[in-house]
Structures are given as structure tokens and as C-alpha cells.
Short mmCIF file of C-alpha atoms in Angstrom, two decimals:
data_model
loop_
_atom_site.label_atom_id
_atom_site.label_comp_id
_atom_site.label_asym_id
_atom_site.label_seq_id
_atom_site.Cartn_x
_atom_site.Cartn_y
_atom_site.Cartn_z
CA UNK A 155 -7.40 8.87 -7.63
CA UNK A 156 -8.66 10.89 -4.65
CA UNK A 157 -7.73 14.64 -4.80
CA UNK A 158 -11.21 16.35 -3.67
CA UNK A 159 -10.15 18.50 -0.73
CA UNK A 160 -11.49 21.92 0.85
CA UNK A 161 -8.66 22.62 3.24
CA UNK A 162 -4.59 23.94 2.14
CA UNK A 163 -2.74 22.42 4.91
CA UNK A 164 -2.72 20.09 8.17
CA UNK A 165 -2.29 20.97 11.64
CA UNK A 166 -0.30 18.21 12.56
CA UNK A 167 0.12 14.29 11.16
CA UNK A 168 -2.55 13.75 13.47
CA UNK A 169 -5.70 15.44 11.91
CA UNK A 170 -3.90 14.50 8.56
CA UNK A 171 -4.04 10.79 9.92
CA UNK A 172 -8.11 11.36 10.80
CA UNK A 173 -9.12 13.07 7.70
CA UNK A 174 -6.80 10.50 5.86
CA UNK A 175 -9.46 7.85 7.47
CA UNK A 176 -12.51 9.27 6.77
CA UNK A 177 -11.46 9.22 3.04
CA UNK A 178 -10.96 5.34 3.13
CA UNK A 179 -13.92 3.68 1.01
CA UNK A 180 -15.89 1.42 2.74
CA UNK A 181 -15.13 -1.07 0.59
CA UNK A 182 -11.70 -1.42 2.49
CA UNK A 183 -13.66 -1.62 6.23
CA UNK A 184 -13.42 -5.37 6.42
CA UNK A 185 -11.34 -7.97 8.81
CA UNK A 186 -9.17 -8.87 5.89
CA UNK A 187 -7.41 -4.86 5.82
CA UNK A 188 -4.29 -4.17 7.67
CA UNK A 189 -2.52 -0.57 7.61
CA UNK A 190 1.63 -0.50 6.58
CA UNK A 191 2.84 2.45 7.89
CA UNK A 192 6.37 4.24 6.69
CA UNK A 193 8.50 5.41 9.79
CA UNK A 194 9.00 7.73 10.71
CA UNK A 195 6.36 10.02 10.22
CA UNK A 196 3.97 8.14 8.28
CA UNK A 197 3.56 5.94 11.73
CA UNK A 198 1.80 8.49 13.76
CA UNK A 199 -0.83 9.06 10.47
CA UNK A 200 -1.40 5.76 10.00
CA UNK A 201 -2.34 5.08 13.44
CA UNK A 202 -5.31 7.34 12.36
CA UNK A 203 -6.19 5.58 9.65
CA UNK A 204 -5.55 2.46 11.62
CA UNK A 205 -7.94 2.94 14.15
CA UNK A 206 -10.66 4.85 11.68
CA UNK A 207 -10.82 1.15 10.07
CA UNK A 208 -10.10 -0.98 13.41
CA UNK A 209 -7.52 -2.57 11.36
CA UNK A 210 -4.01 -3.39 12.66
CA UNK A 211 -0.88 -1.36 12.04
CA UNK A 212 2.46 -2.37 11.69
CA UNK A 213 5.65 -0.02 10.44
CA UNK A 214 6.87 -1.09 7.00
CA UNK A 215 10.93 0.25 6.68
CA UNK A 216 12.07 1.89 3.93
CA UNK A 217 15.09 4.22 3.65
CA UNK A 218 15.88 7.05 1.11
CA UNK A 219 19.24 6.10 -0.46
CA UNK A 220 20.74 10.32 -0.74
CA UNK A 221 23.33 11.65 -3.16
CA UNK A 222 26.76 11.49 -1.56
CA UNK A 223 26.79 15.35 -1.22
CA UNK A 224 23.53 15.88 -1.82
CA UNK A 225 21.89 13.90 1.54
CA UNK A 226 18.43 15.08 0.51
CA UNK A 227 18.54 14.27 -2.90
CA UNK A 228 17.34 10.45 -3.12
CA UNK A 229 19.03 8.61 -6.34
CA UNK A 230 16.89 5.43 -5.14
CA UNK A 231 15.35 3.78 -1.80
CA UNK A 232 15.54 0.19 -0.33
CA UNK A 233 12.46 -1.39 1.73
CA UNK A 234 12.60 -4.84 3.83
CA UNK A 235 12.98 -7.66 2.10
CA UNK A 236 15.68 -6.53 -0.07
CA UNK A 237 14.09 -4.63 -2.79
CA UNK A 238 15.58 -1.34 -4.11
CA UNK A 239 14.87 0.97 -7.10
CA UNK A 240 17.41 3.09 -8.66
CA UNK A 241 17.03 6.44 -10.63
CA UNK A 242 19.81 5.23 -13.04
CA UNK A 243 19.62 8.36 -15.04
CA UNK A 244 20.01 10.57 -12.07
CA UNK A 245 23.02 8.88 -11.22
CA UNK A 246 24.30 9.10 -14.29
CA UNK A 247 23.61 12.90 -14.44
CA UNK A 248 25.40 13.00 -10.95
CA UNK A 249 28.24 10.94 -11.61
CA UNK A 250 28.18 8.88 -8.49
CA UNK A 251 30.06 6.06 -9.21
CA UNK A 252 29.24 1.94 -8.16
CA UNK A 253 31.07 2.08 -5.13
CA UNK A 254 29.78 4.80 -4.05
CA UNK A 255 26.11 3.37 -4.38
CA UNK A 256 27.33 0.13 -2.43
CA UNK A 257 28.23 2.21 0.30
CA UNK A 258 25.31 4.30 0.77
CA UNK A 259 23.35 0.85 0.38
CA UNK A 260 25.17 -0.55 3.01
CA UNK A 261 24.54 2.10 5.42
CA UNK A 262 20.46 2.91 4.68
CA UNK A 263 20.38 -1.64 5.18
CA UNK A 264 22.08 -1.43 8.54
CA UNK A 265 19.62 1.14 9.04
CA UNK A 266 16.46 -0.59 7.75
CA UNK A 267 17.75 -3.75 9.90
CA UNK A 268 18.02 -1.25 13.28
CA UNK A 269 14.65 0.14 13.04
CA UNK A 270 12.60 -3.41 11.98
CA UNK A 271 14.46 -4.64 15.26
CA UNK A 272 13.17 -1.55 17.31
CA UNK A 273 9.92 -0.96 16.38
CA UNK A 274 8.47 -4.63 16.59
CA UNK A 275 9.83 -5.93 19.89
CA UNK A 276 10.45 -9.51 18.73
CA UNK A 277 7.04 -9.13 17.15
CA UNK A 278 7.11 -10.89 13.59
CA UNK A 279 6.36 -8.55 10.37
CA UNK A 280 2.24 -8.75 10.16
CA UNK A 281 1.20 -11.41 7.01
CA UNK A 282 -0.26 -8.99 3.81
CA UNK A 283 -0.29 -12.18 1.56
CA UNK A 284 -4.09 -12.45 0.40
CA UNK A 285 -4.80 -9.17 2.36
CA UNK A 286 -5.75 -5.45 1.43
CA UNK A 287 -2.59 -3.65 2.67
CA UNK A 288 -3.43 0.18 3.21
CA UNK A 289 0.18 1.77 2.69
CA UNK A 290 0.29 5.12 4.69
CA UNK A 291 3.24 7.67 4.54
CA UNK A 292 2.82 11.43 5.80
CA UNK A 293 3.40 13.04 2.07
CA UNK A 294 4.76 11.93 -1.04
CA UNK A 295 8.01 13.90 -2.53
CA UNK A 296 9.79 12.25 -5.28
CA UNK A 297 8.28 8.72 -4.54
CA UNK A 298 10.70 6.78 -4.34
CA UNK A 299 10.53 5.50 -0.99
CA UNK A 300 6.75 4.50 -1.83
CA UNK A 301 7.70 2.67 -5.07
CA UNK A 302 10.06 0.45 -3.38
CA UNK A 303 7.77 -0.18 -0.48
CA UNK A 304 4.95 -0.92 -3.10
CA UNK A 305 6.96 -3.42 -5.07
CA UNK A 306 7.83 -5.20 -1.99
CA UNK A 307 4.52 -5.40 -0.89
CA UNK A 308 3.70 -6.71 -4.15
CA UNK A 309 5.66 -9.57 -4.63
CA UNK A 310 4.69 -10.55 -0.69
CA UNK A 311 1.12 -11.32 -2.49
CA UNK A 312 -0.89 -8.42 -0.86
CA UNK A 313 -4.52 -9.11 -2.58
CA UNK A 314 -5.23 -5.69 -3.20
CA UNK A 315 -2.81 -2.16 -2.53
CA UNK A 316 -4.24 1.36 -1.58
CA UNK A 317 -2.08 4.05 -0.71
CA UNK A 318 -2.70 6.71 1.51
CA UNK A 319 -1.06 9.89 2.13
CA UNK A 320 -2.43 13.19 2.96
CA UNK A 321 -0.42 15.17 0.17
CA UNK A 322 1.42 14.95 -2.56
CA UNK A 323 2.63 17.13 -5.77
CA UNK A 324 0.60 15.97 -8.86
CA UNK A 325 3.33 14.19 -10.63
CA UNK A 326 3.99 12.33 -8.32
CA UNK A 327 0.30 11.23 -7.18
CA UNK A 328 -0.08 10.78 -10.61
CA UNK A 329 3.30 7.68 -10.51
CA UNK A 330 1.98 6.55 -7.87
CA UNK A 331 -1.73 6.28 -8.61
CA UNK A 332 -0.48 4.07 -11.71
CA UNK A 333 1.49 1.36 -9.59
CA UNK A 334 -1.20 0.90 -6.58
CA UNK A 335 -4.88 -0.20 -6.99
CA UNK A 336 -6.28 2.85 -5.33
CA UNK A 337 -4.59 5.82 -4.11
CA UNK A 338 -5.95 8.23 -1.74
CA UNK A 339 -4.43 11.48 -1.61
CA UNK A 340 -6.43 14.61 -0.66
CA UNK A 341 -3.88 17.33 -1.16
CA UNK A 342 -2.21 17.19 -4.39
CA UNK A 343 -0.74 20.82 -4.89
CA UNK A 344 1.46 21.93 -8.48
CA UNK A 345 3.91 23.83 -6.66
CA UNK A 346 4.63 21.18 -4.13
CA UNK A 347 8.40 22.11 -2.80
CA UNK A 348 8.33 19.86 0.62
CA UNK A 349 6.12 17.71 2.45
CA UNK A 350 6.48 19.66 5.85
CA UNK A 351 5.08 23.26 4.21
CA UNK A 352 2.23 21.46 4.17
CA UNK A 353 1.69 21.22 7.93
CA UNK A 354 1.23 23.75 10.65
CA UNK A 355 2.91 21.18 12.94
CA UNK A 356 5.96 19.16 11.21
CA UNK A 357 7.99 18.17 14.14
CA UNK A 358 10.62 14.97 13.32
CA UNK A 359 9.11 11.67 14.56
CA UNK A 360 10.97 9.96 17.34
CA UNK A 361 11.72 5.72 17.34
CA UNK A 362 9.39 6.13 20.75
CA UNK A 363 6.48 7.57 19.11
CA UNK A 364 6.90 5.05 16.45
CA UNK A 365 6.75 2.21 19.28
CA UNK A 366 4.24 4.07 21.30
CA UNK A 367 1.85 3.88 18.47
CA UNK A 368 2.76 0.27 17.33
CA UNK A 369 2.32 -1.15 20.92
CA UNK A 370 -1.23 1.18 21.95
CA UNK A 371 -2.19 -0.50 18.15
CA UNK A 372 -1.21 -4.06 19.00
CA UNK A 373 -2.75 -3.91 22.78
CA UNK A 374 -5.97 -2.82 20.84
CA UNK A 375 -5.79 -5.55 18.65
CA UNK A 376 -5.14 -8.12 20.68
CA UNK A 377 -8.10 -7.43 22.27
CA UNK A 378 -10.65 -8.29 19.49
CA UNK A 379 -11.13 -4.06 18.84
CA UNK A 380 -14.64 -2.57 18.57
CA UNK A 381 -14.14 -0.90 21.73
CA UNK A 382 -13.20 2.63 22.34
CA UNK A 383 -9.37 3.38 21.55
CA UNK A 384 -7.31 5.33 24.97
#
């Protein structure tokens, strides 16, 4: 697990994205890697990992299912495919009832569906069976969002799973680190509070800069790489 860093905070996703890519082993620099990004604001980091490795990108959608009154709270996550994970004792604690979980389920899946249609342009989901799947997200909080993205990237047969995130609180990392092959996480602070008080720059990322970086990524691709990016 990768935690060696010399700096407290980011200026923006996009430095996070660059160091982020310098910390990818070598290893990992081959033909058979592509990059998984979580929108919103993973999207913009991985393009920086993305183009460190001259690997494509391609969003992977996963949505935070939030406590009924407590939006920020997440009780679980959902990722494409149909995969979901629960924190069954937190809903307990809460007392949020079945029906209330259906609903919120239904409304984070119209979601997911929205944003897979957006983001790709008719373009189908990019194949991870047999590859190395670098899973990028700008931070890690509770985790949940990464677990269920993990265990759907999982049962699509990925070869081999490294996540990478510029930071994360220890606990978490520490989850994580035990579900994916590698994870890469530079920043890994106790007192973690929030991803964004991490960052000198946290603005929220837009469904255009999500599309902007998908397309600049695929145009690059599509042209065989190895040349310099725009």
C-alpha cells in the first residue's frame, strides 16, 4: 500500500491526477492497462493518470445511496451492472426502513442510467475482462462507492485491480487496500474529515468536463497514442 508522500494537500484534481501517475509502477505501463474513472471528480484525475500510462479512460458510474435526512451520510452505493453494498448495521442504527431503501435505490439507478448515457455518446462500456483496470476516484471517504465499483469490476473478470486515489483517511485505505491487488494512495491522513480539505482547488465537476475529458481521451486513443497529448 502506497502512502510515501512529502506534500499535505493538492492544488487542484489536476496535479493530484499527475502526481497520482507518476506513482503508477511500471509494472502496470503495458497495452493490456485501461484507467476506470469515478464521475464526477475522479474523471478529471484519472485523465492524468490516463495519459501518464497512454492507457485509455473510460468513466465507471457509481452513486452514493444517502440517509433519507442525512443526504451525505451514505448507508450503501450502487455501480453499473447492478451491484450494490449495504451498511446493514448503519441502517439498522438509523432506522430507515425497506421502502425507504427501494426508493433511494430507485432514484441513485435512474441516475447511474443518465450519466452512463451522457458521458459515452453511444460509445459501449470499454472491455476490463483479462485486463489490468486502474480504478481512479479523487479521495476516498467512507468507501463505499469504491467497494461497489471494485466488486463490479471483479466479477466483469478484470485480470488484475489497482486503485488509485490521491488521499484517503487510513481506515479506509487500509479496507480498501485489502479488496484490490494494489492500491496507490499517497495521502493517507488520521484526521481525515472530507476529501475537498485536502485540495486548494475543490470546485464540483461538471457532466461537460466529464465528456470533455472522455472524448480528448478517446480522440487520443483512436489514434494509436505515443504522440504528444493537446
Amino acid at each position: 500500500m502506497d502512502s510515501n508522500f512529502d506534500q499535505l494537500r493538492y492544488r487542484d484534481r489536476e496535479e493530484a491526477g499527475k502526481i497520482l501517475g507518476t506513482r503508477i509502477p511500471a509494472r502496470f505501463h503495458t497495452a493490456n492497462t485501461v484507467v476506470l474513472a469515478l464521475p464526477r471528480g475522479g474523471v478529471p484525475v484519472g485523465f492524468e493518470v490516463a495519459r501518464a500510462l497512454d492507457a485509455p479512460l473510460d468513466a465507471f458510474v457509481v452513486r452514493k445511496l444517502g440517509a433519507p435526512r442525512q443526504p451525505e451520510l451514505a448507508i450503501g452505493a450502487i455501480a453499473s451492472g447492478g451491484y450494490e453494498v449495504l451498511n446493514r448495521p448503519l441502517i439498522a442504527h438509523l432506522g430507515i426502513s425497506e421502502l425507504e431503501i427501494a426508493k433511494i435505490f430507485d432514484r441513485e439507478t435512474n441516475e447511474l442510467h443518465r450519466r452512463e448515457a451522457a458521458y459515452r455518446d453511444d460509445r459501449p462500456a470499454t472491455e476490463v475482462r483479462g485486463h489490468t483496470v486502474i480504478l481512479v476516484d479523487d479521495g476516498l471517504a467512507t468507501g463505499f462507492t469504491m467497494k461497489a465499483a471494485i466488486m463490479a469490476i471483479r466479477d466483469q473478470g478484470a485480470a488484475r485491480l489497482v486503485v488509485a486515489v490521491p488521499v484517503g483517511p487510513l481506515d479506509t485505505c487500509e479496507e480498501i487496500a485489502r479488496l484490490a491487488d494494489t492500491l496507490i494512495c499517497p495521502l493517507q491522513p488520521t484526521h481525515f474529515e472530507a476529501v475537498g480539505l485536502w485540495y486548494d482547488k475543490f470546485p464540483p465537476t461538471s457532466d461537460d468536463e466529464v465528456r470533455e475529458c472522455l472524448m480528448a481521451n478517446h480522440a487520443h486513443v483512436s489514434r494509436g497514442g505515443h504522440e504528444p497529448w493537446r
